[in-house]
Tab-separated table of C-alpha atoms in Angstrom:
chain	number	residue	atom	x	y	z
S	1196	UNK	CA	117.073	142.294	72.762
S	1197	UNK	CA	120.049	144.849	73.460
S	1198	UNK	CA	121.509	144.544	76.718
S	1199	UNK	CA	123.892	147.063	78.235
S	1200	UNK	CA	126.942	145.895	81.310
S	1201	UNK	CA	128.344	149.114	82.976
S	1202	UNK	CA	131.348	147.033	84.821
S	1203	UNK	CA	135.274	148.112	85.495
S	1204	UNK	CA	136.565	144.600	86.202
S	1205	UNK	CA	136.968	143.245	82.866
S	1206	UNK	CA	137.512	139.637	84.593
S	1207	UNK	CA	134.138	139.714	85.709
S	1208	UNK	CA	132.415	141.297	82.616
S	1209	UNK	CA	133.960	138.809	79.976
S	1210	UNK	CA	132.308	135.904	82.481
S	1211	UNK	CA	128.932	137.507	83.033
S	1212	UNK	CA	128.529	138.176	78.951
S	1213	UNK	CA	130.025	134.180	78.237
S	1214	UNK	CA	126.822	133.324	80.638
S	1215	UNK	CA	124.429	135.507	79.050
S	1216	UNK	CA	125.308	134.861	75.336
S	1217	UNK	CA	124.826	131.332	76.120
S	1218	UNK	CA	121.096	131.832	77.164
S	1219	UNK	CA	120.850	134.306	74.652
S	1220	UNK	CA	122.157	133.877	71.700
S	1221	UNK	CA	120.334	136.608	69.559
S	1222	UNK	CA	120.868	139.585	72.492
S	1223	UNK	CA	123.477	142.049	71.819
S	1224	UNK	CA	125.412	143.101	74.494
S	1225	UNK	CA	127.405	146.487	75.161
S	1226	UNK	CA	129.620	147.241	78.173
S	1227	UNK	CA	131.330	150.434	79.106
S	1228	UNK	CA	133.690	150.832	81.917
S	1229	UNK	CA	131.721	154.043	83.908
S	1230	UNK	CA	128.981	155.590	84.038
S	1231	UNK	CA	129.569	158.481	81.885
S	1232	UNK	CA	130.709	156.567	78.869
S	1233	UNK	CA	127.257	154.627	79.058
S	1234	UNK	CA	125.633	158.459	79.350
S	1235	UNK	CA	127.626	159.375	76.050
S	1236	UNK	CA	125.562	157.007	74.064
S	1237	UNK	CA	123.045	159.402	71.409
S	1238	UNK	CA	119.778	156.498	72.050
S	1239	UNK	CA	119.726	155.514	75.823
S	1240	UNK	CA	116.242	153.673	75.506
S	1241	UNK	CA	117.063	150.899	72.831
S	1242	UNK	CA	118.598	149.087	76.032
S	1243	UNK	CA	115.865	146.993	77.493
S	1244	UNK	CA	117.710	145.695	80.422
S	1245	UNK	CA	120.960	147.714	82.368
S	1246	UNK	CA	123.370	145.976	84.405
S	1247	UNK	CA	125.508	148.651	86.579
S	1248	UNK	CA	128.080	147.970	88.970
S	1249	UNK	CA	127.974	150.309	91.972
S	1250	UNK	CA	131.404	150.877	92.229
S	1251	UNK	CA	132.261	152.796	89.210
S	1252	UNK	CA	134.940	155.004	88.426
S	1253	UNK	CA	133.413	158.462	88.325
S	1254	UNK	CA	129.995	158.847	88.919
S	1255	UNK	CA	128.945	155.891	91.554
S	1256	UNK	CA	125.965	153.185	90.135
S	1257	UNK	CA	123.291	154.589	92.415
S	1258	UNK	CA	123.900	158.346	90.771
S	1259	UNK	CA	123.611	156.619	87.638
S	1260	UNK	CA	120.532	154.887	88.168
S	1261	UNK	CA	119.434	158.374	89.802
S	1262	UNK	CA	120.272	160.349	86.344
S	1263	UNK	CA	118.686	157.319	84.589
S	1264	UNK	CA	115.334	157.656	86.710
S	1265	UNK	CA	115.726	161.442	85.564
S	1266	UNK	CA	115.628	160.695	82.117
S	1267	UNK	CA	113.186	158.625	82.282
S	1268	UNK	CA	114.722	155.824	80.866
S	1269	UNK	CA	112.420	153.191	79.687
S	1270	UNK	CA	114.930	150.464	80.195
S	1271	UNK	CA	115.274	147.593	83.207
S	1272	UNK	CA	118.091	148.359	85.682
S	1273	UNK	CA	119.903	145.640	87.674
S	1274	UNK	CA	122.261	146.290	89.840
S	1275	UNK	CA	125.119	143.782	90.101
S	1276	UNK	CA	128.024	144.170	92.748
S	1277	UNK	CA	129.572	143.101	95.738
S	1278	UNK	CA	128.059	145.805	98.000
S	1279	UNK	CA	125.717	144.827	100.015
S	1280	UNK	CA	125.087	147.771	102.612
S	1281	UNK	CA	121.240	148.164	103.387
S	1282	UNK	CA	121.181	152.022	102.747
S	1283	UNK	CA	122.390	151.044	99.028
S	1284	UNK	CA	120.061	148.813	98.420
S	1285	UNK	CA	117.233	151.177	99.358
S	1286	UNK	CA	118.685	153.473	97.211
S	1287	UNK	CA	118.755	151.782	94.278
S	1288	UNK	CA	115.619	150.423	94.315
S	1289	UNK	CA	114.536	154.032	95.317
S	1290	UNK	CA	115.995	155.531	92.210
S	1291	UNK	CA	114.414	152.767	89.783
S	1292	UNK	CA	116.531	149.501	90.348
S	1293	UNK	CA	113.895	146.358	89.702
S	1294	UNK	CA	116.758	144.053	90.897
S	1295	UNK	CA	120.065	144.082	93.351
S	1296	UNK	CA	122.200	141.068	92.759
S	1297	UNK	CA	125.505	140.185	94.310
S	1298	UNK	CA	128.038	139.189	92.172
S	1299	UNK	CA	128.479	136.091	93.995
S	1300	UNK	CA	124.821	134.951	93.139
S	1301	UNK	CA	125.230	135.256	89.212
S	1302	UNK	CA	124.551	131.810	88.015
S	1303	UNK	CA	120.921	132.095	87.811
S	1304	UNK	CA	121.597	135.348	85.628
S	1305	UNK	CA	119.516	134.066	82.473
S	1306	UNK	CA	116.298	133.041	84.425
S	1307	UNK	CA	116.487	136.729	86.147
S	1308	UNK	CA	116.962	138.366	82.718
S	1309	UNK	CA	113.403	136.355	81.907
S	1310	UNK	CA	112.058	137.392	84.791
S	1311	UNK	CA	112.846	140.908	83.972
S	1312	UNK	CA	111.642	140.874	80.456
S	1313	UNK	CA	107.662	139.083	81.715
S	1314	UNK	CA	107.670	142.599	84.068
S	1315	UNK	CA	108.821	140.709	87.333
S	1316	UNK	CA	111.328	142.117	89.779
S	1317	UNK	CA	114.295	140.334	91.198
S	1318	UNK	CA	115.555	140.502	95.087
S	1319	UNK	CA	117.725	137.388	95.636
S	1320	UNK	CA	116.551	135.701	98.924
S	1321	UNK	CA	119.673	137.661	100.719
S	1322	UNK	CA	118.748	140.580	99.478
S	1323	UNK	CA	115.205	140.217	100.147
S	1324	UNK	CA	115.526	139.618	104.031
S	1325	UNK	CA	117.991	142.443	104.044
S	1326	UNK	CA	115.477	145.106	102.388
S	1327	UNK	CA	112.639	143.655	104.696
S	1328	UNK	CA	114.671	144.511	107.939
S	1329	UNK	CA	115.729	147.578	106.548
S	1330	UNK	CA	112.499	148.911	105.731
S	1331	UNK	CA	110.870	147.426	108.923
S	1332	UNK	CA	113.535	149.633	110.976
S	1333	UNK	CA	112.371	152.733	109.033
S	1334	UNK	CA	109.566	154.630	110.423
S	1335	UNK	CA	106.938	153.774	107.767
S	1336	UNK	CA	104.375	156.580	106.942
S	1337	UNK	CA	101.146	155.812	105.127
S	1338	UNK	CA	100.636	158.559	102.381
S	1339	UNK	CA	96.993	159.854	102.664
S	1340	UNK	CA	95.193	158.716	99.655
S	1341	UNK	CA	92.134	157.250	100.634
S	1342	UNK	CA	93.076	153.856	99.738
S	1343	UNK	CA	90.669	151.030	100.163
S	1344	UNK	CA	91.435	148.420	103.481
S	1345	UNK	CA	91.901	146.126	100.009
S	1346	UNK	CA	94.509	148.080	98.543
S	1347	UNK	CA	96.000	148.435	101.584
S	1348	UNK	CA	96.851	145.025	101.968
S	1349	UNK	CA	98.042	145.108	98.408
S	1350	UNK	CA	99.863	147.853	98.912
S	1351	UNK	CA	101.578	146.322	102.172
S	1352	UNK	CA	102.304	142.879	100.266
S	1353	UNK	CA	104.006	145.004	97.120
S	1354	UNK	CA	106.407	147.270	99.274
S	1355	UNK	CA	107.020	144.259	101.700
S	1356	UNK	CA	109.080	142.684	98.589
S	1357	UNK	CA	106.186	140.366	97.298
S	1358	UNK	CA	105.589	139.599	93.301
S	1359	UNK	CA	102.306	139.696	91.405
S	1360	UNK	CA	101.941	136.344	91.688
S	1361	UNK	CA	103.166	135.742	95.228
S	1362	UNK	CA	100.554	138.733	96.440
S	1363	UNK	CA	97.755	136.898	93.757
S	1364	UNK	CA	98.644	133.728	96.126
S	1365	UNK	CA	98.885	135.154	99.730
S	1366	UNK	CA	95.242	136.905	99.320
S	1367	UNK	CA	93.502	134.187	97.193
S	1368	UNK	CA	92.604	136.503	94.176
S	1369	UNK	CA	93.710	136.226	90.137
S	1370	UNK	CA	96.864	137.585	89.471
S	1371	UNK	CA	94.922	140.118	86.884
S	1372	UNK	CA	92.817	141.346	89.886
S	1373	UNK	CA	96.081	142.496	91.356
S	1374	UNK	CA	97.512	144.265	88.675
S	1375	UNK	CA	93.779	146.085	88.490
S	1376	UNK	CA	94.756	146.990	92.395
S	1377	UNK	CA	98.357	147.961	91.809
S	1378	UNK	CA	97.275	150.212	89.253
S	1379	UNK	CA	95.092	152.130	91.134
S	1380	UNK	CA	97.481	152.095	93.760
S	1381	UNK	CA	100.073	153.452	91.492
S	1382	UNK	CA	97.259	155.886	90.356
S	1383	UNK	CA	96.105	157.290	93.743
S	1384	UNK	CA	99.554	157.783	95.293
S	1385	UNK	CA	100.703	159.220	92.082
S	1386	UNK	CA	104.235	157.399	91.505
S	1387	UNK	CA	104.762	154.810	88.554
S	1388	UNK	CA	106.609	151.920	89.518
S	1389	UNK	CA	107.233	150.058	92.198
S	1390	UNK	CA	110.353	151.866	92.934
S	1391	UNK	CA	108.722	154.711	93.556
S	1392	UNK	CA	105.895	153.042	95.468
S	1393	UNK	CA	108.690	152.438	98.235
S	1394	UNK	CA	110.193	156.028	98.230
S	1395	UNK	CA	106.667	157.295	98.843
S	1396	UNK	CA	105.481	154.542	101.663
S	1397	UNK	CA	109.136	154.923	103.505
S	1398	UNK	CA	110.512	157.756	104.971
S	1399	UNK	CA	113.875	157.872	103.036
């Protein structure tokens, strides 16, 4: 597994890699100091999982995951920071962040990377009530797809923050029949990840 750190404070970076290499011995890890050094790099999609900083010299984190999302890389972007501003959280989950995590909430770094890798997403729980105030404070328009009352309630549940699982749980049904719904969801309003799925349901 190749891993990839795009961090300035090299304090930081040399304690987040000791944590990682000690859950994962086999990944290899590469760090660059801004954005556009990472961008310099000839193959972009051997990386399955990106941690960026948002506070970058040069191009800021959120352009970088925005340039990313352009390029359709393939990859799993966290970002990790001390920012925790609502409107920067939307946007990087917007432009294709699976998971926002403050640098004060590292030490469960490991079980988040296997979360990552098994498809999940990760909001820590402050960063989960802050997306679901900010998003309840947005005027939320339902795109017109002729979804299903069914996949409506999916479809609530997934942009609301909620996992698989946790979604699986909440309506009573197998975790499978979900990721049938989510799917078609994905299908209908024409977007491909969840990321997307919340640009689309929220007026941005």
């Amino acid at each position: 597994m190749q891993i990839g750190l795009i961090e300035n404070d090299p304090d930081f970076l040399d304690e987040v890699m000791l944590t990682i290499k000690t859950g994962f011995h086999e990944a290899s890890l590469q760090h660059w100091s801004s954005g556009e050094s990472f961008l310099k790099q000839e193959d972009l999609s051997r990386f399955e999982i990106l941690f960026i900083d948002i506070m970058l010299p040069g191009i800021s984190g959120i352009e970088l995951c925005a340039r990313l999302q352009e390029l359709n890389f393939p990859g799993k972007i966290i970002i990790l920071t001390n920012m925790n501003s609502d409107e920067m959280i939307l946007q990087a989950i917007k432009h294709g962040a699976v998971g926002y995590l403050l640098k004060s909430e590292t030490t469960e770094i490991n079980s988040i990377i296997e979360t990552v890798i098994n498809g999940g997403a990760i909001l820590t729980p402050t960063i989960a009530l802050r997306v679901m105030i900010a998003l309840k404070e947005k005027e939320q328009t339902r795109p017109e797809a002729n979804l299903t009352p069914r996949l409506n309630e999916v479809l609530d549940l997934m942009v609301s923050g909620n996992s698989i699982a946790e979604v699986a749980d909440i309506l009573g049904i197998k975790q499978g029949t979900v990721n049938s719904y989510a799917k078609e969801i994905y299908k209908k309003l024409n977007v491909h990840n969840r990321a997307q799925l919340v640009g689309k349901v929220y007026r941005q």
